[in-house]
PDB file of C-alpha atoms and ligand atoms in Angstrom:
ATOM      1  CA  SER A   1      -2.777  13.343-103.604  1.00 79.00           C
ATOM      2  CA  SER A   2      -3.640  13.302 -99.915  1.00 93.00           C
ATOM      3  CA  MET A   3      -2.007  16.004 -97.763  1.00 96.00           C
ATOM      4  CA  ILE A   4      -3.684  15.076 -94.485  1.00 97.00           C
ATOM      5  CA  THR A   5      -5.246  11.728 -93.628  1.00 97.00           C
ATOM      6  CA  PHE A   6      -7.130  10.766 -90.482  1.00 97.00           C
ATOM      7  CA  GLU A   7      -7.338   7.023 -90.026  1.00 98.00           C
ATOM      8  CA  ASN A   8      -9.704   5.795 -87.308  1.00 98.00           C
ATOM      9  CA  VAL A   9      -8.752   8.662 -85.009  1.00 98.00           C
ATOM     10  CA  THR A  10     -10.176   8.923 -81.493  1.00 98.00           C
ATOM     11  CA  LYS A  11      -9.317  11.648 -78.974  1.00 98.00           C
ATOM     12  CA  VAL A  12     -10.192  11.217 -75.325  1.00 98.00           C
ATOM     13  CA  TYR A  13      -9.141  14.053 -72.978  1.00 97.00           C
ATOM     14  CA  PRO A  14      -7.637  13.248 -69.560  1.00 97.00           C
ATOM     15  CA  ASP A  15     -11.009  13.968 -67.911  1.00 97.00           C
ATOM     16  CA  GLU A  16     -12.474  11.174 -70.105  1.00 96.00           C
ATOM     17  CA  THR A  17     -14.344  13.481 -72.469  1.00 96.00           C
ATOM     18  CA  VAL A  18     -14.516  11.694 -75.822  1.00 96.00           C
ATOM     19  CA  ALA A  19     -14.009  14.644 -78.175  1.00 97.00           C
ATOM     20  CA  ILE A  20     -13.940  12.641 -81.426  1.00 96.00           C
ATOM     21  CA  GLU A  21     -14.443   8.957 -82.034  1.00 96.00           C
ATOM     22  CA  ASP A  22     -13.143   6.826 -84.906  1.00 96.00           C
ATOM     23  CA  ILE A  23     -12.845   9.576 -87.487  1.00 96.00           C
ATOM     24  CA  THR A  24     -11.514   8.775 -90.976  1.00 96.00           C
ATOM     25  CA  PHE A  25     -11.111  11.205 -93.866  1.00 95.00           C
ATOM     26  CA  GLU A  26      -8.587  12.505 -96.396  1.00 95.00           C
ATOM     27  CA  VAL A  27      -7.778  16.063 -97.360  1.00 96.00           C
ATOM     28  CA  GLU A  28      -6.467  16.557-100.898  1.00 95.00           C
ATOM     29  CA  ARG A  29      -3.483  18.824-101.424  1.00 95.00           C
ATOM     30  CA  GLY A  30      -4.393  22.397-102.362  1.00 94.00           C
ATOM     31  CA  THR A  31      -8.048  22.159-101.333  1.00 95.00           C
ATOM     32  CA  THR A  32     -10.052  23.861 -98.614  1.00 96.00           C
ATOM     33  CA  THR A  33     -11.880  21.552 -96.228  1.00 97.00           C
ATOM     34  CA  VAL A  34     -14.346  23.090 -93.799  1.00 97.00           C
ATOM     35  CA  PHE A  35     -15.261  21.423 -90.498  1.00 97.00           C
ATOM     36  CA  VAL A  36     -18.785  22.499 -89.597  1.00 96.00           C
ATOM     37  CA  GLY A  37     -21.080  21.614 -86.711  1.00 94.00           C
ATOM     38  CA  PRO A  38     -22.375  22.936 -83.391  1.00 92.00           C
ATOM     39  CA  SER A  39     -20.121  24.032 -80.539  1.00 92.00           C
ATOM     40  CA  GLY A  40     -18.461  21.159 -78.688  1.00 94.00           C
ATOM     41  CA  CYS A  41     -18.702  18.566 -81.479  1.00 95.00           C
ATOM     42  CA  GLY A  42     -14.953  18.109 -81.934  1.00 96.00           C
ATOM     43  CA  LYS A  43     -13.949  20.502 -84.726  1.00 96.00           C
ATOM     44  CA  THR A  44     -11.163  22.284 -82.848  1.00 95.00           C
ATOM     45  CA  THR A  45      -9.871  19.033 -81.415  1.00 97.00           C
ATOM     46  CA  THR A  46      -9.605  17.563 -84.911  1.00 97.00           C
ATOM     47  CA  MET A  47      -7.673  20.613 -86.060  1.00 96.00           C
ATOM     48  CA  THR A  48      -5.245  20.615 -83.132  1.00 95.00           C
ATOM     49  CA  LEU A  49      -4.328  17.004 -83.902  1.00 97.00           C
ATOM     50  CA  VAL A  50      -2.864  18.283 -87.189  1.00 97.00           C
ATOM     51  CA  ASN A  51      -0.336  20.698 -85.645  1.00 94.00           C
ATOM     52  CA  ARG A  52       0.059  18.420 -82.605  1.00 95.00           C
ATOM     53  CA  LEU A  53      -1.221  20.786 -79.960  1.00 94.00           C
ATOM     54  CA  GLU A  54      -3.055  17.582 -79.006  1.00 96.00           C
ATOM     55  CA  GLU A  55      -2.158  13.928 -79.640  1.00 97.00           C
ATOM     56  CA  PRO A  56      -4.603  11.229 -80.735  1.00 97.00           C
ATOM     57  CA  THR A  57      -5.610   8.571 -78.216  1.00 98.00           C
ATOM     58  CA  GLU A  58      -6.144   6.010 -80.963  1.00 98.00           C
ATOM     59  CA  GLY A  59      -5.630   5.946 -84.712  1.00 98.00           C
ATOM     60  CA  THR A  60      -3.149   7.737 -86.939  1.00 98.00           C
ATOM     61  CA  VAL A  61      -2.853  11.164 -88.538  1.00 98.00           C
ATOM     62  CA  TYR A  62      -0.705  11.298 -91.682  1.00 97.00           C
ATOM     63  CA  TYR A  63       0.907  14.475 -92.972  1.00 97.00           C
ATOM     64  CA  ASP A  64       1.968  14.235 -96.606  1.00 95.00           C
ATOM     65  CA  GLY A  65       2.088  10.448 -96.273  1.00 95.00           C
ATOM     66  CA  THR A  66       4.065  10.320 -93.007  1.00 96.00           C
ATOM     67  CA  ASP A  67       2.659   9.438 -89.580  1.00 96.00           C
ATOM     68  CA  ILE A  68       2.867  12.814 -87.835  1.00 96.00           C
ATOM     69  CA  GLN A  69       4.159  11.138 -84.669  1.00 95.00           C
ATOM     70  CA  GLU A  70       7.380  10.629 -86.649  1.00 95.00           C
ATOM     71  CA  LEU A  71       7.743  14.333 -87.497  1.00 95.00           C
ATOM     72  CA  GLU A  72       9.358  16.954 -85.278  1.00 93.00           C
ATOM     73  CA  LYS A  73       6.746  19.306 -83.826  1.00 92.00           C
ATOM     74  CA  VAL A  74       8.913  22.310 -84.629  1.00 87.00           C
ATOM     75  CA  GLU A  75       9.233  21.279 -88.270  1.00 87.00           C
ATOM     76  CA  LEU A  76       5.537  20.524 -88.527  1.00 90.00           C
ATOM     77  CA  ARG A  77       4.548  23.914 -87.116  1.00 86.00           C
ATOM     78  CA  ARG A  78       6.896  25.738 -89.477  1.00 83.00           C
ATOM     79  CA  ASP A  79       4.978  24.114 -92.288  1.00 88.00           C
ATOM     80  CA  ILE A  80       1.543  24.862 -90.880  1.00 92.00           C
ATOM     81  CA  GLY A  81       0.073  28.357 -90.432  1.00 88.00           C
ATOM     82  CA  TYR A  82      -2.514  28.812 -87.689  1.00 87.00           C
ATOM     83  CA  VAL A  83      -5.234  31.449 -87.380  1.00 86.00           C
ATOM     84  CA  ILE A  84      -7.665  31.460 -84.460  1.00 83.00           C
ATOM     85  CA  GLN A  85     -10.631  33.576 -83.507  1.00 77.00           C
ATOM     86  CA  GLU A  86      -8.965  35.560 -80.755  1.00 71.00           C
ATOM     87  CA  ILE A  87      -6.138  36.358 -83.133  1.00 63.00           C
ATOM     88  CA  GLY A  88      -3.300  36.476 -80.658  1.00 78.00           C
ATOM     89  CA  LEU A  89      -1.252  39.122 -82.429  1.00 89.00           C
ATOM     90  CA  PHE A  90       1.789  40.138 -80.423  1.00 92.00           C
ATOM     91  CA  ASP A  91       0.690  43.473 -78.909  1.00 92.00           C
ATOM     92  CA  HIS A  92       4.206  44.747 -78.322  1.00 95.00           C
ATOM     93  CA  MET A  93       5.147  44.247 -81.980  1.00 96.00           C
ATOM     94  CA  THR A  94       4.115  46.351 -84.950  1.00 97.00           C
ATOM     95  CA  VAL A  95       1.908  44.945 -87.703  1.00 97.00           C
ATOM     96  CA  GLY A  96       4.986  44.427 -89.889  1.00 97.00           C
ATOM     97  CA  GLU A  97       6.876  42.649 -87.113  1.00 97.00           C
ATOM     98  CA  ASN A  98       3.903  40.391 -86.467  1.00 95.00           C
ATOM     99  CA  VAL A  99       3.723  39.330 -90.116  1.00 95.00           C
ATOM    100  CA  ALA A 100       7.510  38.823 -90.221  1.00 96.00           C
ATOM    101  CA  THR A 101       7.607  36.391 -87.278  1.00 91.00           C
ATOM    102  CA  VAL A 102       7.811  33.090 -89.128  1.00 85.00           C
ATOM    103  CA  PRO A 103      10.021  34.281 -92.010  1.00 91.00           C
ATOM    104  CA  GLU A 104      12.431  35.563 -89.333  1.00 91.00           C
ATOM    105  CA  LEU A 105      12.407  32.206 -87.547  1.00 86.00           C
ATOM    106  CA  ARG A 106      13.262  30.679 -90.878  1.00 86.00           C
ATOM    107  CA  GLY A 107      16.211  33.008 -91.318  1.00 91.00           C
ATOM    108  CA  TRP A 108      15.076  34.824 -94.455  1.00 93.00           C
ATOM    109  CA  ASP A 109      17.206  37.870 -95.261  1.00 95.00           C
ATOM    110  CA  GLU A 110      15.835  41.311 -94.433  1.00 96.00           C
ATOM    111  CA  ASP A 111      15.023  42.429 -97.977  1.00 96.00           C
ATOM    112  CA  ARG A 112      13.080  39.288 -98.671  1.00 95.00           C
ATOM    113  CA  ILE A 113      11.136  39.680 -95.423  1.00 96.00           C
ATOM    114  CA  ASP A 114      10.360  43.357 -96.109  1.00 96.00           C
ATOM    115  CA  GLY A 115       9.109  42.538 -99.594  1.00 96.00           C
ATOM    116  CA  ARG A 116       6.988  39.687 -98.342  1.00 94.00           C
ATOM    117  CA  VAL A 117       5.432  41.747 -95.538  1.00 96.00           C
ATOM    118  CA  ASP A 118       4.440  44.546 -97.921  1.00 96.00           C
ATOM    119  CA  GLU A 119       3.089  42.073-100.456  1.00 93.00           C
ATOM    120  CA  LEU A 120       0.904  40.360 -97.851  1.00 91.00           C
ATOM    121  CA  LEU A 121      -0.396  43.557 -96.282  1.00 94.00           C
ATOM    122  CA  GLU A 122      -1.436  44.727 -99.746  1.00 91.00           C
ATOM    123  CA  LEU A 123      -3.030  41.387-100.483  1.00 86.00           C
ATOM    124  CA  MET A 124      -5.097  41.774 -97.310  1.00 87.00           C
ATOM    125  CA  GLY A 125      -6.119  45.341 -98.176  1.00 87.00           C
ATOM    126  CA  LEU A 126      -3.898  47.080 -95.627  1.00 93.00           C
ATOM    127  CA  GLN A 127      -1.718  49.771 -97.227  1.00 95.00           C
ATOM    128  CA  PRO A 128       1.818  49.000 -95.978  1.00 96.00           C
ATOM    129  CA  ALA A 129       2.767  52.687 -95.757  1.00 97.00           C
ATOM    130  CA  THR A 130      -0.146  53.269 -93.386  1.00 97.00           C
ATOM    131  CA  TYR A 131      -0.279  50.057 -91.393  1.00 97.00           C
ATOM    132  CA  ARG A 132       3.128  48.433 -91.294  1.00 97.00           C
ATOM    133  CA  ASP A 133       4.452  50.413 -88.325  1.00 97.00           C
ATOM    134  CA  GLN A 134       1.208  50.592 -86.341  1.00 97.00           C
ATOM    135  CA  TYR A 135       0.579  48.510 -83.251  1.00 97.00           C
ATOM    136  CA  PRO A 136      -2.335  46.024 -83.239  1.00 94.00           C
ATOM    137  CA  SER A 137      -4.223  47.994 -80.574  1.00 94.00           C
ATOM    138  CA  ALA A 138      -4.655  50.845 -83.088  1.00 95.00           C
ATOM    139  CA  LEU A 139      -6.528  48.593 -85.554  1.00 94.00           C
ATOM    140  CA  SER A 140     -10.160  47.487 -85.755  1.00 90.00           C
ATOM    141  CA  GLY A 141     -11.091  43.838 -85.171  1.00 86.00           C
ATOM    142  CA  GLY A 142     -11.392  43.218 -88.910  1.00 87.00           C
ATOM    143  CA  GLN A 143      -8.004  44.800 -89.588  1.00 91.00           C
ATOM    144  CA  GLN A 144      -6.389  42.764 -86.816  1.00 91.00           C
ATOM    145  CA  GLN A 145      -7.828  39.587 -88.287  1.00 88.00           C
ATOM    146  CA  ARG A 146      -6.424  40.566 -91.694  1.00 89.00           C
ATOM    147  CA  VAL A 147      -2.996  40.854 -90.059  1.00 93.00           C
ATOM    148  CA  GLY A 148      -3.548  37.419 -88.492  1.00 90.00           C
ATOM    149  CA  VAL A 149      -4.249  35.926 -91.918  1.00 88.00           C
ATOM    150  CA  ALA A 150      -1.231  37.718 -93.431  1.00 90.00           C
ATOM    151  CA  ARG A 151       0.957  36.354 -90.632  1.00 91.00           C
ATOM    152  CA  ALA A 152      -0.287  32.805 -91.245  1.00 87.00           C
ATOM    153  CA  LEU A 153       0.466  33.103 -94.981  1.00 88.00           C
ATOM    154  CA  ALA A 154       3.846  34.792 -94.543  1.00 90.00           C
ATOM    155  CA  ALA A 155       6.248  31.910 -95.022  1.00 84.00           C
ATOM    156  CA  ASP A 156       4.223  30.112 -97.711  1.00 86.00           C
ATOM    157  CA  PRO A 157       3.038  27.301 -95.444  1.00 91.00           C
ATOM    158  CA  ASP A 158       1.902  24.066 -97.060  1.00 93.00           C
ATOM    159  CA  VAL A 159      -1.104  23.978 -94.757  1.00 95.00           C
ATOM    160  CA  ILE A 160      -3.127  26.643 -92.959  1.00 94.00           C
ATOM    161  CA  LEU A 161      -5.421  25.848 -90.043  1.00 95.00           C
ATOM    162  CA  MET A 162      -8.140  28.463 -89.514  1.00 93.00           C
ATOM    163  CA  ASP A 163     -10.340  28.080 -86.440  1.00 93.00           C
ATOM    164  CA  GLU A 164     -13.380  30.398 -86.642  1.00 91.00           C
ATOM    165  CA  PRO A 165     -11.037  33.001 -88.148  1.00 88.00           C
ATOM    166  CA  PHE A 166     -13.845  35.485 -88.798  1.00 87.00           C
ATOM    167  CA  GLY A 167     -16.048  34.433 -85.886  1.00 85.00           C
ATOM    168  CA  ALA A 168     -15.570  37.534 -83.757  1.00 80.00           C
ATOM    169  CA  LEU A 169     -16.328  40.011 -86.552  1.00 83.00           C
ATOM    170  CA  ASP A 170     -19.512  41.882 -87.370  1.00 86.00           C
ATOM    171  CA  PRO A 171     -21.492  40.352 -90.288  1.00 89.00           C
ATOM    172  CA  ILE A 172     -20.415  42.910 -92.897  1.00 89.00           C
ATOM    173  CA  THR A 173     -16.698  42.731 -92.102  1.00 86.00           C
ATOM    174  CA  ARG A 174     -17.042  38.982 -91.955  1.00 88.00           C
ATOM    175  CA  ALA A 175     -18.548  38.783 -95.455  1.00 92.00           C
ATOM    176  CA  GLU A 176     -15.793  41.083 -96.763  1.00 88.00           C
ATOM    177  CA  LEU A 177     -13.075  38.903 -95.303  1.00 87.00           C
ATOM    178  CA  GLN A 178     -14.722  35.752 -96.672  1.00 91.00           C
ATOM    179  CA  ASP A 179     -14.733  37.265-100.172  1.00 91.00           C
ATOM    180  CA  GLU A 180     -11.139  38.434 -99.878  1.00 87.00           C
ATOM    181  CA  PHE A 181     -10.029  35.077 -98.618  1.00 88.00           C
ATOM    182  CA  LEU A 182     -11.784  33.309-101.495  1.00 90.00           C
ATOM    183  CA  GLU A 183      -9.779  35.464-103.919  1.00 87.00           C
ATOM    184  CA  ILE A 184      -6.553  34.678-102.108  1.00 86.00           C
ATOM    185  CA  GLN A 185      -7.376  30.973-102.144  1.00 86.00           C
ATOM    186  CA  GLU A 186      -7.418  31.084-105.962  1.00 85.00           C
ATOM    187  CA  ARG A 187      -3.879  32.409-106.011  1.00 83.00           C
ATOM    188  CA  ILE A 188      -2.176  30.047-103.576  1.00 85.00           C
ATOM    189  CA  ASP A 189      -1.845  26.276-103.588  1.00 87.00           C
ATOM    190  CA  THR A 190      -2.042  25.928 -99.833  1.00 93.00           C
ATOM    191  CA  THR A 191      -4.101  23.179 -98.219  1.00 96.00           C
ATOM    192  CA  ILE A 192      -6.599  24.824 -95.885  1.00 96.00           C
ATOM    193  CA  LEU A 193      -8.569  23.428 -92.947  1.00 97.00           C
ATOM    194  CA  PHE A 194     -11.270  25.832 -91.821  1.00 96.00           C
ATOM    195  CA  VAL A 195     -13.488  25.498 -88.726  1.00 96.00           C
ATOM    196  CA  THR A 196     -16.856  27.228 -88.457  1.00 95.00           C
ATOM    197  CA  HIS A 197     -20.253  26.640 -86.878  1.00 91.00           C
ATOM    198  CA  ASP A 198     -21.862  28.657 -89.705  1.00 93.00           C
ATOM    199  CA  ILE A 199     -23.149  26.384 -92.486  1.00 92.00           C
ATOM    200  CA  ASN A 200     -23.387  29.296 -94.953  1.00 93.00           C
ATOM    201  CA  GLU A 201     -19.753  30.160 -94.365  1.00 94.00           C
ATOM    202  CA  ALA A 202     -18.891  26.479 -94.843  1.00 95.00           C
ATOM    203  CA  LEU A 203     -20.770  26.237 -98.148  1.00 94.00           C
ATOM    204  CA  LYS A 204     -19.125  29.441 -99.361  1.00 94.00           C
ATOM    205  CA  MET A 205     -15.536  28.656 -98.397  1.00 94.00           C
ATOM    206  CA  GLY A 206     -15.214  24.887 -98.779  1.00 96.00           C
ATOM    207  CA  ASP A 207     -14.165  22.623-101.641  1.00 95.00           C
ATOM    208  CA  LYS A 208     -15.055  19.846 -99.219  1.00 96.00           C
ATOM    209  CA  ILE A 209     -17.198  19.977 -96.121  1.00 96.00           C
ATOM    210  CA  ALA A 210     -16.899  17.714 -93.096  1.00 96.00           C
ATOM    211  CA  VAL A 211     -20.084  17.831 -91.029  1.00 95.00           C
ATOM    212  CA  PHE A 212     -19.531  16.976 -87.347  1.00 94.00           C
ATOM    213  CA  ASP A 213     -22.118  15.984 -84.779  1.00 93.00           C
ATOM    214  CA  VAL A 214     -20.972  15.323 -81.210  1.00 89.00           C
ATOM    215  CA  GLY A 215     -17.642  13.643 -81.852  1.00 87.00           C
ATOM    216  CA  GLU A 216     -18.595  12.000 -85.113  1.00 91.00           C
ATOM    217  CA  LEU A 217     -18.040  12.856 -88.741  1.00 93.00           C
ATOM    218  CA  VAL A 218     -21.551  12.395 -90.134  1.00 94.00           C
ATOM    219  CA  GLN A 219     -21.095  13.730 -93.681  1.00 94.00           C
ATOM    220  CA  TYR A 220     -18.147  14.477 -95.943  1.00 94.00           C
ATOM    221  CA  GLY A 221     -18.434  15.844 -99.455  1.00 95.00           C
ATOM    222  CA  THR A 222     -18.576  18.827-101.786  1.00 95.00           C
ATOM    223  CA  PRO A 223     -20.987  21.682-100.976  1.00 95.00           C
ATOM    224  CA  ARG A 224     -23.275  20.330-103.722  1.00 94.00           C
ATOM    225  CA  GLU A 225     -23.274  16.833-102.238  1.00 94.00           C
ATOM    226  CA  ILE A 226     -24.017  18.227 -98.774  1.00 92.00           C
ATOM    227  CA  LEU A 227     -26.910  20.340-100.115  1.00 89.00           C
ATOM    228  CA  GLU A 228     -28.383  17.405-102.040  1.00 90.00           C
ATOM    229  CA  ASN A 229     -28.252  15.039 -99.024  1.00 80.00           C
ATOM    230  CA  PRO A 230     -29.163  17.150 -96.007  1.00 68.00           C
TER     231      PRO A 230
HETATM  232  P1  LIG B   1     -15.709  22.350 -81.164  1.00 70.22           P
HETATM  233  O1  LIG B   1     -14.456  22.861 -81.762  1.00 70.22           O
HETATM  234  O2  LIG B   1     -16.596  21.671 -82.159  1.00 70.22           O
HETATM  235  O3  LIG B   1     -16.437  23.402 -80.385  1.00 70.22           O
HETATM  236  P2  LIG B   1     -13.995  20.959 -79.326  1.00 70.22           P
HETATM  237  O4  LIG B   1     -13.089  20.123 -80.116  1.00 70.22           O
HETATM  238  O5  LIG B   1     -13.497  22.267 -78.795  1.00 70.22           O
HETATM  239  O6  LIG B   1     -15.336  21.180 -80.142  1.00 70.22           O
HETATM  240  O7  LIG B   1     -14.541  20.128 -78.073  1.00 70.22           O
HETATM  241  C1  LIG B   1     -15.054  18.806 -78.223  1.00 70.22           C
HETATM  242  C2  LIG B   1     -15.380  18.273 -76.835  1.00 70.22           C
HETATM  243  O8  LIG B   1     -14.180  18.092 -76.114  1.00 70.22           O
HETATM  244  C3  LIG B   1     -16.242  19.212 -75.996  1.00 70.22           C
HETATM  245  O9  LIG B   1     -17.067  18.404 -75.199  1.00 70.22           O
HETATM  246  C4  LIG B   1     -15.214  19.968 -75.172  1.00 70.22           C
HETATM  247  O10 LIG B   1     -15.776  20.433 -73.965  1.00 70.22           O
HETATM  248  C5  LIG B   1     -14.183  18.893 -74.940  1.00 70.22           C
HETATM  249  N1  LIG B   1     -12.825  19.435 -74.748  1.00 70.22           N
HETATM  250  C6  LIG B   1     -12.156  20.261 -75.562  1.00 70.22           C
HETATM  251  N2  LIG B   1     -10.946  20.520 -75.084  1.00 70.22           N
HETATM  252  C7  LIG B   1     -10.850  19.843 -73.924  1.00 70.22           C
HETATM  253  C8  LIG B   1      -9.833  19.692 -72.951  1.00 70.22           C
HETATM  254  N3  LIG B   1      -8.641  20.304 -73.075  1.00 70.22           N
HETATM  255  N4  LIG B   1     -10.083  18.905 -71.892  1.00 70.22           N
HETATM  256  C9  LIG B   1     -11.255  18.281 -71.752  1.00 70.22           C
HETATM  257  N5  LIG B   1     -12.268  18.364 -72.632  1.00 70.22           N
HETATM  258  C10 LIG B   1     -12.058  19.136 -73.711  1.00 70.22           C
HETATM  259  P1  LIG B   2     -14.325  26.333 -79.258  1.00 70.22           P
HETATM  260  O1  LIG B   2     -14.279  27.726 -79.779  1.00 70.22           O
HETATM  261  O2  LIG B   2     -13.662  25.345 -80.159  1.00 70.22           O
HETATM  262  O3  LIG B   2     -15.669  25.878 -78.805  1.00 70.22           O
HETATM  263  P2  LIG B   2     -13.776  26.357 -76.488  1.00 70.22           P
HETATM  264  O4  LIG B   2     -14.162  27.753 -76.125  1.00 70.22           O
HETATM  265  O5  LIG B   2     -14.694  25.212 -76.277  1.00 70.22           O
HETATM  266  O6  LIG B   2     -13.362  26.361 -78.013  1.00 70.22           O
HETATM  267  O7  LIG B   2     -12.408  25.978 -75.841  1.00 70.22           O
HETATM  268  C1  LIG B   2     -11.376  26.932 -75.661  1.00 70.22           C
HETATM  269  C2  LIG B   2     -10.207  26.246 -74.965  1.00 70.22           C
HETATM  270  O8  LIG B   2     -10.645  25.572 -73.793  1.00 70.22           O
HETATM  271  C3  LIG B   2      -9.530  25.199 -75.828  1.00 70.22           C
HETATM  272  O9  LIG B   2      -8.134  25.309 -75.640  1.00 70.22           O
HETATM  273  C4  LIG B   2     -10.021  23.877 -75.307  1.00 70.22           C
HETATM  274  O10 LIG B   2      -9.023  22.880 -75.430  1.00 70.22           O
HETATM  275  C5  LIG B   2     -10.305  24.189 -73.840  1.00 70.22           C
HETATM  276  N1  LIG B   2     -11.468  23.420 -73.353  1.00 70.22           N
HETATM  277  C6  LIG B   2     -12.680  23.315 -73.924  1.00 70.22           C
HETATM  278  N2  LIG B   2     -13.484  22.514 -73.233  1.00 70.22           N
HETATM  279  C7  LIG B   2     -12.771  22.120 -72.158  1.00 70.22           C
HETATM  280  C8  LIG B   2     -13.048  21.272 -71.037  1.00 70.22           C
HETATM  281  N3  LIG B   2     -14.223  20.674 -70.873  1.00 70.22           N
HETATM  282  N4  LIG B   2     -12.059  21.090 -70.129  1.00 70.22           N
HETATM  283  C9  LIG B   2     -10.887  21.679 -70.284  1.00 70.22           C
HETATM  284  N5  LIG B   2     -10.559  22.488 -71.309  1.00 70.22           N
HETATM  285  C10 LIG B   2     -11.485  22.705 -72.239  1.00 70.22           C
END
């Protein structure tokens, strides 16, 4: 069934920039949909309409069947993990504390949080005994981004938004993280929206691909369908 639906959505910024115009698509529960296209074509805007960092000018976004305007922002954001390129880890908190942020907001007990943090660090290839008590500044860019992904997964969100999550990494680290994330995807039933300007990354990561071109959704389909109708 549909987890996220965009129905004739237009976003015009206050300076009259039309970021997206009349976009309609559906994201099935448990799938990964990749938004791909050149810089400035509306990918990030589309994503930020899902966690309501921005509001649509026209049209409706549905979350699990409900118009998201009817949902509390706080509730919505508890349900939706967010990973961006410039990670935004909390520098004054250890790796473990960073990953624990959302479970703590949700009031999980300490043992459950500790177990979850260790489990996620291991999943992301960061030995908890080594990394849990380090500060982000001691880690490489790739390791920091792994912590960012672990943090987004921590409280089992229904949806994860990933905006160029591996964009700032060197090509080898980037390929490693793509492969790791593909493995993780198999093991979770989270609905994922993934933004990239790299078509190869899109074809690799996506169950569905939404191709953007200056504010319009010009193609939507499986990687195979996109390759067969370039
Ligand atoms: P992408 O993610 O594909 O790079 P964006 O969604 O960031 O595209 O931007 C789409 C268009 O909207 C661009 O022309 C961008 O400059 C513009 N834009 C993005 N954010 C704002 C904003 N806060 N105010 C005005 N224009 C914006
Ligand atoms: P992206 O990586 O999606 O291209 P940008 O670097 O274009 O992102 O935008 C980074 C931030 O700047 C975003 O928060 C976006 O909303 C804002 N922004 C982008 N374009 C504009 C604009 N023309 N006017 C105001 N803010 C903008």
